[in-house]
Short mmCIF file of C-alpha atoms in Angstrom, two decimals:
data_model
loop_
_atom_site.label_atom_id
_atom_site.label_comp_id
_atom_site.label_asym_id
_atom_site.label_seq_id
_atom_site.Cartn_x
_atom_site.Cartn_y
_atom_site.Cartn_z
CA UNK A 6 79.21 83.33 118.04
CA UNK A 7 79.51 83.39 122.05
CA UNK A 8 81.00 85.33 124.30
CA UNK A 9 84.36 84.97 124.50
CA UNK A 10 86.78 86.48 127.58
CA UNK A 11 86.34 89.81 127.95
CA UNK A 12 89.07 92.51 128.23
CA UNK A 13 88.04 95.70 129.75
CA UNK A 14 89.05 99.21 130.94
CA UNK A 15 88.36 99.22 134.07
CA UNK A 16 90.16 102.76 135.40
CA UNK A 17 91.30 105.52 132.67
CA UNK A 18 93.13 108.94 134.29
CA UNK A 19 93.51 111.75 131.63
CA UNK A 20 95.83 114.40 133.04
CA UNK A 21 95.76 117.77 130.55
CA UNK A 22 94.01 116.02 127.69
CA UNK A 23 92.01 117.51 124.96
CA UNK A 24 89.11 119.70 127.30
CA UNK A 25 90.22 117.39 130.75
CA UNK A 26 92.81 119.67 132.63
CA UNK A 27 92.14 115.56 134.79
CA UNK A 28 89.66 112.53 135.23
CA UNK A 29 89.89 109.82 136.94
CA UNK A 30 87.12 107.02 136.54
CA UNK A 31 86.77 103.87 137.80
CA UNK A 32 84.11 101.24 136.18
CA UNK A 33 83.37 97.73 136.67
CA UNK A 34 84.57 95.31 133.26
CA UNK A 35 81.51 95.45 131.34
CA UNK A 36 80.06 98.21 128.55
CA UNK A 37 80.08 101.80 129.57
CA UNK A 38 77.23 104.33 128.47
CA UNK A 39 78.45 107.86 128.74
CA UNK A 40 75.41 110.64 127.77
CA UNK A 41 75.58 114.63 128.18
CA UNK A 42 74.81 117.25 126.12
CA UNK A 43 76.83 118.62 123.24
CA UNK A 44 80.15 119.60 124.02
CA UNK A 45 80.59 117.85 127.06
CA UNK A 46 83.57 115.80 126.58
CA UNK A 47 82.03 112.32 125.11
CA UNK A 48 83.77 112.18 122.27
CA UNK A 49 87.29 113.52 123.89
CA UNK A 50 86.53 110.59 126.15
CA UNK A 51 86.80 108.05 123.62
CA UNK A 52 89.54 109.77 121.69
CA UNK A 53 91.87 109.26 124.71
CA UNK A 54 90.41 105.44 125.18
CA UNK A 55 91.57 104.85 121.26
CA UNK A 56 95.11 106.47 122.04
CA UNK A 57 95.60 102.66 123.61
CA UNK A 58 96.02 101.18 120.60
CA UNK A 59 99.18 102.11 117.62
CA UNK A 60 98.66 105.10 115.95
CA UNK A 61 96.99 108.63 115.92
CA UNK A 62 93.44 107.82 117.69
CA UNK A 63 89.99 107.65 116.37
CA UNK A 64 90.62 111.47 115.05
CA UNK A 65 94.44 111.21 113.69
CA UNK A 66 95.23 114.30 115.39
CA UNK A 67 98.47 115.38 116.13
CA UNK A 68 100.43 114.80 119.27
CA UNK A 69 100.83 118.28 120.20
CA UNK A 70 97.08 119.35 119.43
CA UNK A 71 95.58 116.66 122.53
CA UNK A 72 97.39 118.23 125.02
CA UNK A 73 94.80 121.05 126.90
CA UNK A 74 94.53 124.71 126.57
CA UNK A 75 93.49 127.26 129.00
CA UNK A 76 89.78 128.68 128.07
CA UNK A 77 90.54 132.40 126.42
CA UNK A 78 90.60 134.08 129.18
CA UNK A 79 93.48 132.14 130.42
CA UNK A 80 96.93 132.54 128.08
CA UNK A 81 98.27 129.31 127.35
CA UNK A 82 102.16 128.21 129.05
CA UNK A 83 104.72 128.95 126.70
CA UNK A 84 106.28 125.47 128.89
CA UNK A 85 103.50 122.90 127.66
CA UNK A 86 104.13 119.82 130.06
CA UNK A 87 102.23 117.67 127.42
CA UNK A 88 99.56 115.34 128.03
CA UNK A 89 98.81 111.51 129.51
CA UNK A 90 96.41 108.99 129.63
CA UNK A 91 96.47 106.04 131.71
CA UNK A 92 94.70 103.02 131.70
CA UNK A 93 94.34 99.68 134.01
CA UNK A 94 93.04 96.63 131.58
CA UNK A 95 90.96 93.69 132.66
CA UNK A 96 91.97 90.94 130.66
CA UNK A 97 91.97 87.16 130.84
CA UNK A 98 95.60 86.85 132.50
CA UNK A 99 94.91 89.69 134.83
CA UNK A 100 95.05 93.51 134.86
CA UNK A 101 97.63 95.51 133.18
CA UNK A 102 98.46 98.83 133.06
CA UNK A 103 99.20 100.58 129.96
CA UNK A 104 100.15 104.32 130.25
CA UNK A 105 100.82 107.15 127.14
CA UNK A 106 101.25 110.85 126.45
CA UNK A 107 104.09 113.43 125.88
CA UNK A 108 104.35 114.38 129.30
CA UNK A 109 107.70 113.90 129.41
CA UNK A 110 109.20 114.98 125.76
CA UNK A 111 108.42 118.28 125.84
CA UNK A 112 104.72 117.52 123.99
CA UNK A 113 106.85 116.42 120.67
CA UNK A 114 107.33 112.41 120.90
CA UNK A 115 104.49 109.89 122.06
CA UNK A 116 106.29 107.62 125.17
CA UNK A 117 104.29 104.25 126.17
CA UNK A 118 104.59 102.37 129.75
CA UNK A 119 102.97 98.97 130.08
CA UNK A 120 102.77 97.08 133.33
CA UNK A 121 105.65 100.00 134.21
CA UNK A 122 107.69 99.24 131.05
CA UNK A 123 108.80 101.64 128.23
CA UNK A 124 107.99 100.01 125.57
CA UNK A 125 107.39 101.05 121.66
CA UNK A 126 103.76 102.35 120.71
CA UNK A 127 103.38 99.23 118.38
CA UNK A 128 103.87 97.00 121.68
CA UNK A 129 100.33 98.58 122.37
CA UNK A 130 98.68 96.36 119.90
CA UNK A 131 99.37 93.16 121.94
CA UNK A 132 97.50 95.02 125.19
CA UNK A 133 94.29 95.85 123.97
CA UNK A 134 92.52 95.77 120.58
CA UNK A 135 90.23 98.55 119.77
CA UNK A 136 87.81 99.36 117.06
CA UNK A 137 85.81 102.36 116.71
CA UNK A 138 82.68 104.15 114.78
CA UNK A 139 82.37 108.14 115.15
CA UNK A 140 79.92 110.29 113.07
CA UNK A 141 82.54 111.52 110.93
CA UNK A 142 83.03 107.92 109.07
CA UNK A 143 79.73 108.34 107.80
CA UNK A 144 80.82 109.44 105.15
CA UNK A 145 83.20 107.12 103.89
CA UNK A 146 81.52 105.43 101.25
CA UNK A 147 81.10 108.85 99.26
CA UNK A 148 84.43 110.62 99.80
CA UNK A 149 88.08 110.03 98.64
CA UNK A 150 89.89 106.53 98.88
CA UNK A 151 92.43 107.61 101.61
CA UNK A 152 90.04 107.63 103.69
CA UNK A 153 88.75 103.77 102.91
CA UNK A 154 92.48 102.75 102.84
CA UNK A 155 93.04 104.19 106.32
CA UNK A 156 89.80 102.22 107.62
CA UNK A 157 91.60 98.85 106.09
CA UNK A 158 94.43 99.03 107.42
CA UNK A 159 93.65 99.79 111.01
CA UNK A 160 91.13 96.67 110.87
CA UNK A 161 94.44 94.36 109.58
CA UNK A 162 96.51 95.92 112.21
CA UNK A 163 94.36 93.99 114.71
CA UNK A 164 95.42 90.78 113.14
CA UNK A 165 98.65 91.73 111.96
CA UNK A 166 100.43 94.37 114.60
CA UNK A 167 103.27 94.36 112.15
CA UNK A 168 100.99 95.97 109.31
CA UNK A 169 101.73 98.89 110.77
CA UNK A 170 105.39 99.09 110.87
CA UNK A 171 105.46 97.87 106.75
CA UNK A 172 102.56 100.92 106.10
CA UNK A 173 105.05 103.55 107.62
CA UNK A 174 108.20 101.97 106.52
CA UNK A 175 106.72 101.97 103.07
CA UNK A 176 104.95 106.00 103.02
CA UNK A 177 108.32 106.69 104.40
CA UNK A 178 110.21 105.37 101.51
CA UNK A 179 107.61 106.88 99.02
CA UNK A 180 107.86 110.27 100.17
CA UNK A 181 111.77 110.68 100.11
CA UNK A 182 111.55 109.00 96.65
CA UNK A 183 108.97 111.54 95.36
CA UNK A 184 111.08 114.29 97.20
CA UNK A 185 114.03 113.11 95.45
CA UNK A 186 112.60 113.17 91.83
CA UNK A 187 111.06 116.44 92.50
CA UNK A 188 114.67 117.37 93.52
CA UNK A 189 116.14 115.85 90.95
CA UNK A 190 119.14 114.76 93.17
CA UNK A 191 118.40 111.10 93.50
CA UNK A 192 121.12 109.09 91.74
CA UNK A 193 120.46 105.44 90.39
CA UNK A 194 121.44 103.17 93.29
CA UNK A 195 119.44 105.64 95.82
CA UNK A 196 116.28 105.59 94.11
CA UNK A 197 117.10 101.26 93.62
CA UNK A 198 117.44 101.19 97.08
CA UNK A 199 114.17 103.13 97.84
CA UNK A 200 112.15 101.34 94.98
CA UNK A 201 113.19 97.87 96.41
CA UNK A 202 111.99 99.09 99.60
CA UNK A 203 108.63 100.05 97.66
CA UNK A 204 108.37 96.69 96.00
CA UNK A 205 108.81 94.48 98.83
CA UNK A 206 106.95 96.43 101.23
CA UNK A 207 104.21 97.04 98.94
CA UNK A 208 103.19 93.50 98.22
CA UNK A 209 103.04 92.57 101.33
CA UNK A 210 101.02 95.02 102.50
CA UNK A 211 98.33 94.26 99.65
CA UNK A 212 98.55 90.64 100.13
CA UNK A 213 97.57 91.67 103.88
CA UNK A 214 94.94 93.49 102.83
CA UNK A 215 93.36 90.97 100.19
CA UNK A 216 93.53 88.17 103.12
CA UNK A 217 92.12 90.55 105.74
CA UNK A 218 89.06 91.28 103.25
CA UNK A 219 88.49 87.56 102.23
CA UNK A 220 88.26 86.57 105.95
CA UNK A 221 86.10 89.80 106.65
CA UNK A 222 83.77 89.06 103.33
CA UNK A 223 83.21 85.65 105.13
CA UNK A 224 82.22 86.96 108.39
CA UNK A 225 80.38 89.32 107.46
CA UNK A 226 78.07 87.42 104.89
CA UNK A 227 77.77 84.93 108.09
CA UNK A 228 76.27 87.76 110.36
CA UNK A 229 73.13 88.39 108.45
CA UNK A 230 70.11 90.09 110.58
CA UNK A 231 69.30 93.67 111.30
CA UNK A 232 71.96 95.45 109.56
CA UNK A 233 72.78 94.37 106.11
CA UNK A 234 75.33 92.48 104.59
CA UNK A 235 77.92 94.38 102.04
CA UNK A 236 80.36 92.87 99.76
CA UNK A 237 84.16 93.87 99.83
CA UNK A 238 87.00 93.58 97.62
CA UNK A 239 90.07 95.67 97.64
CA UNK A 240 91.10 97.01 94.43
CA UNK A 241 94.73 98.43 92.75
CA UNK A 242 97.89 97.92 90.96
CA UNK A 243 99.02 95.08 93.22
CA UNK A 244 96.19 93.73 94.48
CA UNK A 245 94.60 93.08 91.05
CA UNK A 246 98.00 90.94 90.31
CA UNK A 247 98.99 88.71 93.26
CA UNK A 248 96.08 86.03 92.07
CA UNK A 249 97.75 83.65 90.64
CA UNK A 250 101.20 85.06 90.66
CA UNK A 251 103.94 84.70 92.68
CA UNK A 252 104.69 87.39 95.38
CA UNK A 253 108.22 87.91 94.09
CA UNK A 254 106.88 87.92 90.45
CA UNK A 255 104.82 90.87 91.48
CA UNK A 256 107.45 92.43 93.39
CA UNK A 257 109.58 92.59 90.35
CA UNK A 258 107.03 93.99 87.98
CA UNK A 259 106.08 97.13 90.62
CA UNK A 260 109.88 97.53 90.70
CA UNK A 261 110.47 98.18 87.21
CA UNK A 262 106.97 100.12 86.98
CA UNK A 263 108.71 102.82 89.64
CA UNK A 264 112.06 102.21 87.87
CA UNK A 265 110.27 103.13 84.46
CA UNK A 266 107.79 106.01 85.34
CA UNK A 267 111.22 108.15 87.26
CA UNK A 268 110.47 110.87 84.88
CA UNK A 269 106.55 111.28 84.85
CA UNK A 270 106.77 111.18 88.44
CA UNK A 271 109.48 114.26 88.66
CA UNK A 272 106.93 116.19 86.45
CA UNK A 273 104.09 115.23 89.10
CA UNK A 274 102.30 111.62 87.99
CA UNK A 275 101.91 109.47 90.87
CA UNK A 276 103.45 106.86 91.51
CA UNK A 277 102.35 102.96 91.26
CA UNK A 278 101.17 100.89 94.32
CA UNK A 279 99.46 100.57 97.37
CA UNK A 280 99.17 103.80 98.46
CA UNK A 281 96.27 104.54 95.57
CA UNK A 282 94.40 101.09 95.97
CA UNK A 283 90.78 101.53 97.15
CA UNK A 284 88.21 99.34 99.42
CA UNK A 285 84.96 98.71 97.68
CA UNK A 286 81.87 98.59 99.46
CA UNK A 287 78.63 96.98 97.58
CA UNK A 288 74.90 96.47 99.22
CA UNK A 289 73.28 93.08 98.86
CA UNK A 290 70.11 92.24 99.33
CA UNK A 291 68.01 89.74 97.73
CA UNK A 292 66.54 92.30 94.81
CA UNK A 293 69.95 94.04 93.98
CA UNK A 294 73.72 94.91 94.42
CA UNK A 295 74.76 98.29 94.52
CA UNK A 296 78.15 100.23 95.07
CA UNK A 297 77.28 101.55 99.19
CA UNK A 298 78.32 105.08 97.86
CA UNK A 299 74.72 105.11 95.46
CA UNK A 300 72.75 103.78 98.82
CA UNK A 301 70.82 105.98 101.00
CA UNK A 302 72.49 108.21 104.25
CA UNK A 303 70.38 105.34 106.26
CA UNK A 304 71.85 102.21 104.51
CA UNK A 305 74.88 103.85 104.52
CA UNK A 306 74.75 103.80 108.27
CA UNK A 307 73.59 100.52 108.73
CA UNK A 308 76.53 99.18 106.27
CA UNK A 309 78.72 100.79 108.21
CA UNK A 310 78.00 99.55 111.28
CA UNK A 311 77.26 96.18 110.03
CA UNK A 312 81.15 96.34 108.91
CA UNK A 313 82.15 97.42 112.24
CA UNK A 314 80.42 94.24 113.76
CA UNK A 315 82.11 91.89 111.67
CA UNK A 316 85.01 92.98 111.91
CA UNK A 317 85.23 92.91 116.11
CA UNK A 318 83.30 89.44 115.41
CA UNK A 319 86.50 88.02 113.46
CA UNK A 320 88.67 89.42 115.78
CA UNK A 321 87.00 87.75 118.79
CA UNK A 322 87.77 84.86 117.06
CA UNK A 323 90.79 85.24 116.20
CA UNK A 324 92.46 86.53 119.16
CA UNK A 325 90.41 84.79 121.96
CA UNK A 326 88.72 87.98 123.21
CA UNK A 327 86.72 90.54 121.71
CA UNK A 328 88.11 93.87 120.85
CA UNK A 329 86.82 97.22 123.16
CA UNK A 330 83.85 99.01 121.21
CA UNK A 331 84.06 103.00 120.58
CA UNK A 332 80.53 104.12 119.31
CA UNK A 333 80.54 107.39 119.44
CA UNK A 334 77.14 108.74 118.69
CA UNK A 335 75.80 105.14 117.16
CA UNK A 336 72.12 105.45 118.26
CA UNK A 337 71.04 108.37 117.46
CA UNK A 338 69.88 107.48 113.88
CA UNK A 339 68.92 104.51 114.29
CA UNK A 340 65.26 102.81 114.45
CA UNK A 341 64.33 100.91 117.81
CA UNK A 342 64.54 97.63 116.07
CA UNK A 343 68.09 98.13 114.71
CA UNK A 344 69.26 99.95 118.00
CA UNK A 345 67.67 96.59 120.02
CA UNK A 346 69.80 94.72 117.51
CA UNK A 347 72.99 96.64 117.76
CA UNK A 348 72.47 95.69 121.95
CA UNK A 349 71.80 92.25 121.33
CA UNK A 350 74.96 92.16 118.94
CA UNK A 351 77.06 93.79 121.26
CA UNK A 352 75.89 91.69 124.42
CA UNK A 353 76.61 87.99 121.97
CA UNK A 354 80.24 89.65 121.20
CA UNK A 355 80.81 89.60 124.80
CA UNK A 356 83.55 92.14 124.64
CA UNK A 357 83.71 96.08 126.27
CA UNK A 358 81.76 98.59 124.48
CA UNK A 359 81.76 102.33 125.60
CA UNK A 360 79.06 104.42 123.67
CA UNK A 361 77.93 108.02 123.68
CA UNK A 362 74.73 110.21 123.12
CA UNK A 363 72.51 113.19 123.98
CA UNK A 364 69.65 111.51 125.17
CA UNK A 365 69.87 108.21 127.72
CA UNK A 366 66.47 107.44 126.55
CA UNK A 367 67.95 105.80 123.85
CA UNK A 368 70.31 103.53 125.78
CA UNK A 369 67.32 102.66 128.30
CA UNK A 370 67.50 98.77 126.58
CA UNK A 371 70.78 98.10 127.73
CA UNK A 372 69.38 98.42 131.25
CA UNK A 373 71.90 96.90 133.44
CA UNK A 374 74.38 95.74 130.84
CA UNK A 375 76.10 98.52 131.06
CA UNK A 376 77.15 101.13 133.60
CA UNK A 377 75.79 104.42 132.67
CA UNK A 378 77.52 107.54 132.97
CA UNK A 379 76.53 111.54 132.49
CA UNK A 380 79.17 114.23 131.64
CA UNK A 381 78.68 117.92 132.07
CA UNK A 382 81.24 120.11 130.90
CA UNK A 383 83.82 117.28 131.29
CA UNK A 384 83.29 116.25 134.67
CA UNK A 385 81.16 113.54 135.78
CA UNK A 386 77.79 114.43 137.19
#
């Protein structure tokens, strides 16, 4: 693949964020190093760059828990102002400015400017595209399938922006149905109403999700080198129908499922669809296939990471420009001959990558590829 137009951050301004009472920085459009020792504001950094995009950041935290607290010795305002970050872009059309925080609700409802313009957070996705890697998806070949379904669906948000309006319309409906059969207030036509909801929102969202891992499978098996190459499939209720069915078919059959299972679900059974599917993650090489939760910490990694690639490879592709990289702590386990291919990978993308570590030693290969950056108790040194 070459590299494509690249978009950029080129000046981010955090005012009361996370452990930044402010920064300003100003870098040129290419990849960003940022090193410092533990604790220094890397990773709050990063957290604030993902904030760009739709939804909850790179952590998920909650809106009210990014804004900045006096150290202990200082009590905190009982008048939080809230928090804001605010970015200028380098893209292909020119720069834009994309702005976001609470500053102005009171700390309790995320706002969003861009290029001056209030606009709703899902407008973000058309701005910038963002994928990230932190230390704590590690482990998410070994632990629960939230956490895999999560991963998913942010990658098809970068094709689809609208994935993430069906996603919260349809949790939305779910959880006043399940309230309502705990309840037991619901009458017939309400819980129709919701289960339709269900039905049509739920297909769609796992015929999304089958197409986004076909496409992905693809890519992936066609970036074979350092890191190795996985096999995907998405599994569940839906998903394991809509071959060789019609959408609406399907549709109807998860309809009368939720119509049907009313009364195991008001005694605490879950409920059928999306929301329980899983994404399964196998290692190939040419002596075996294994599920990646059975493969060691270090294959783990590499999977992981190899995943990551892909995915900001298809998107490049896709949209015309390669996503912005997050890599928060991405070196650090890694062997000299997969770190040198991680750089090479991330210089043929073409796209923005910021990444973070303890020791600049191990970013020496990316030379002057990158602008390098130290932190010390969140300020610049």
């Amino acid at each position: 693949m070459t590299a494509g137009p690249r978009v950029a951050v080129t000046r981010l301004t955090l005012t009361r964020f996370r452990s930044y009472e402010s920064l300003r920085l100003e870098v040129p459009p290419r990849s960003v190093v940022v090193t410092g020792p533990n604790g220094a504001g890397k990773t709050n950094l990063l957290e604030a760059i993902s904030l760009l995009a739709p939804g909850r950041g790179l952590r998920g935290t909650r809106l009210a828990e990014l804004e900045r607290r006096g150290p202990p010795s200082v009590p905190d305002r009982d008048d939080p102002t809230g928090w804001a970050v605010a970015a200028e872009l380098a893209t292909a059309s020119g720069v834009r400015e994309v702005a976001t925080g609470t500053a102005d609700s009171g700390g309790e409802r995320r706002q969003v400017r861009i290029d001056g313009r209030a606009v709703r957070p899902a407008a973000l996705a058309a701005a910038v595209t963002l994928c990230w890697l932190t230390p704590a998806m590690d482990r998410l070949f070994i632990e629960g399938a939230s956490g895999r379904r999560r991963f998913l669906d942010r990658c098809v948000f970068g094709f689809d922006p609208e994935h993430a309006t069906r996603v919260g319309r349809y949790e939305q409906a779910l959880r006043e149905r399940t309230r309502l059969l705990r309840d037991g207030r619901g009458d017939d036509a309400w819980l129709s109403g919701l289960e339709t909801i269900l039905a049509t929102t739920g297909v769609a969202i796992a015929a999304a999700r089958r197409d986004l891992v076909e496409r992905l499978s693809a890519a992936w098996a066609a970036a074979a080198g350092a890191f190795p190459v996985g096999e995907l499939a998405v599994t569940g209720t839906v998903e394991d129908r809509l071959p060789g069915h019609a959408a609406l078919e399907v549709e109807d059959e998860l309809r009368r499922a939720l119509a049907a299972g009313r009364a195991r679900e008001a005694a605490g059974a879950p409920a059928p669809g999306p929301h329980r599917s899983d994404l399964e993650v196998r290692f190939r090489s040419a002596h075996r296939v294994m599920p990646a939760a059975m493969c060691s910490t270090g294959e783990q990694k590499a999977l992981l990471i190899g995943l990551v690639l892909a995915n900001a490879a298809l998107l490049a592709d896709d949209r015309g420009a390669a996503p912005v990289l997050l890599l928060d702590e991405v070196a650090a386990h890694l062997d000299p001959t997969r770190r040198a291919a991680l750089y090479a990978r991330l210089a043929a993308l073409g796209g923005q990558a910021w990444l973070t570590g303890t020791d600049p030693e191990l970013f020496r290969a990316i030379g002057d590829d990158a602008t390098h950056l130290t932190l010390v108790a969140g300020r610049l040194a």
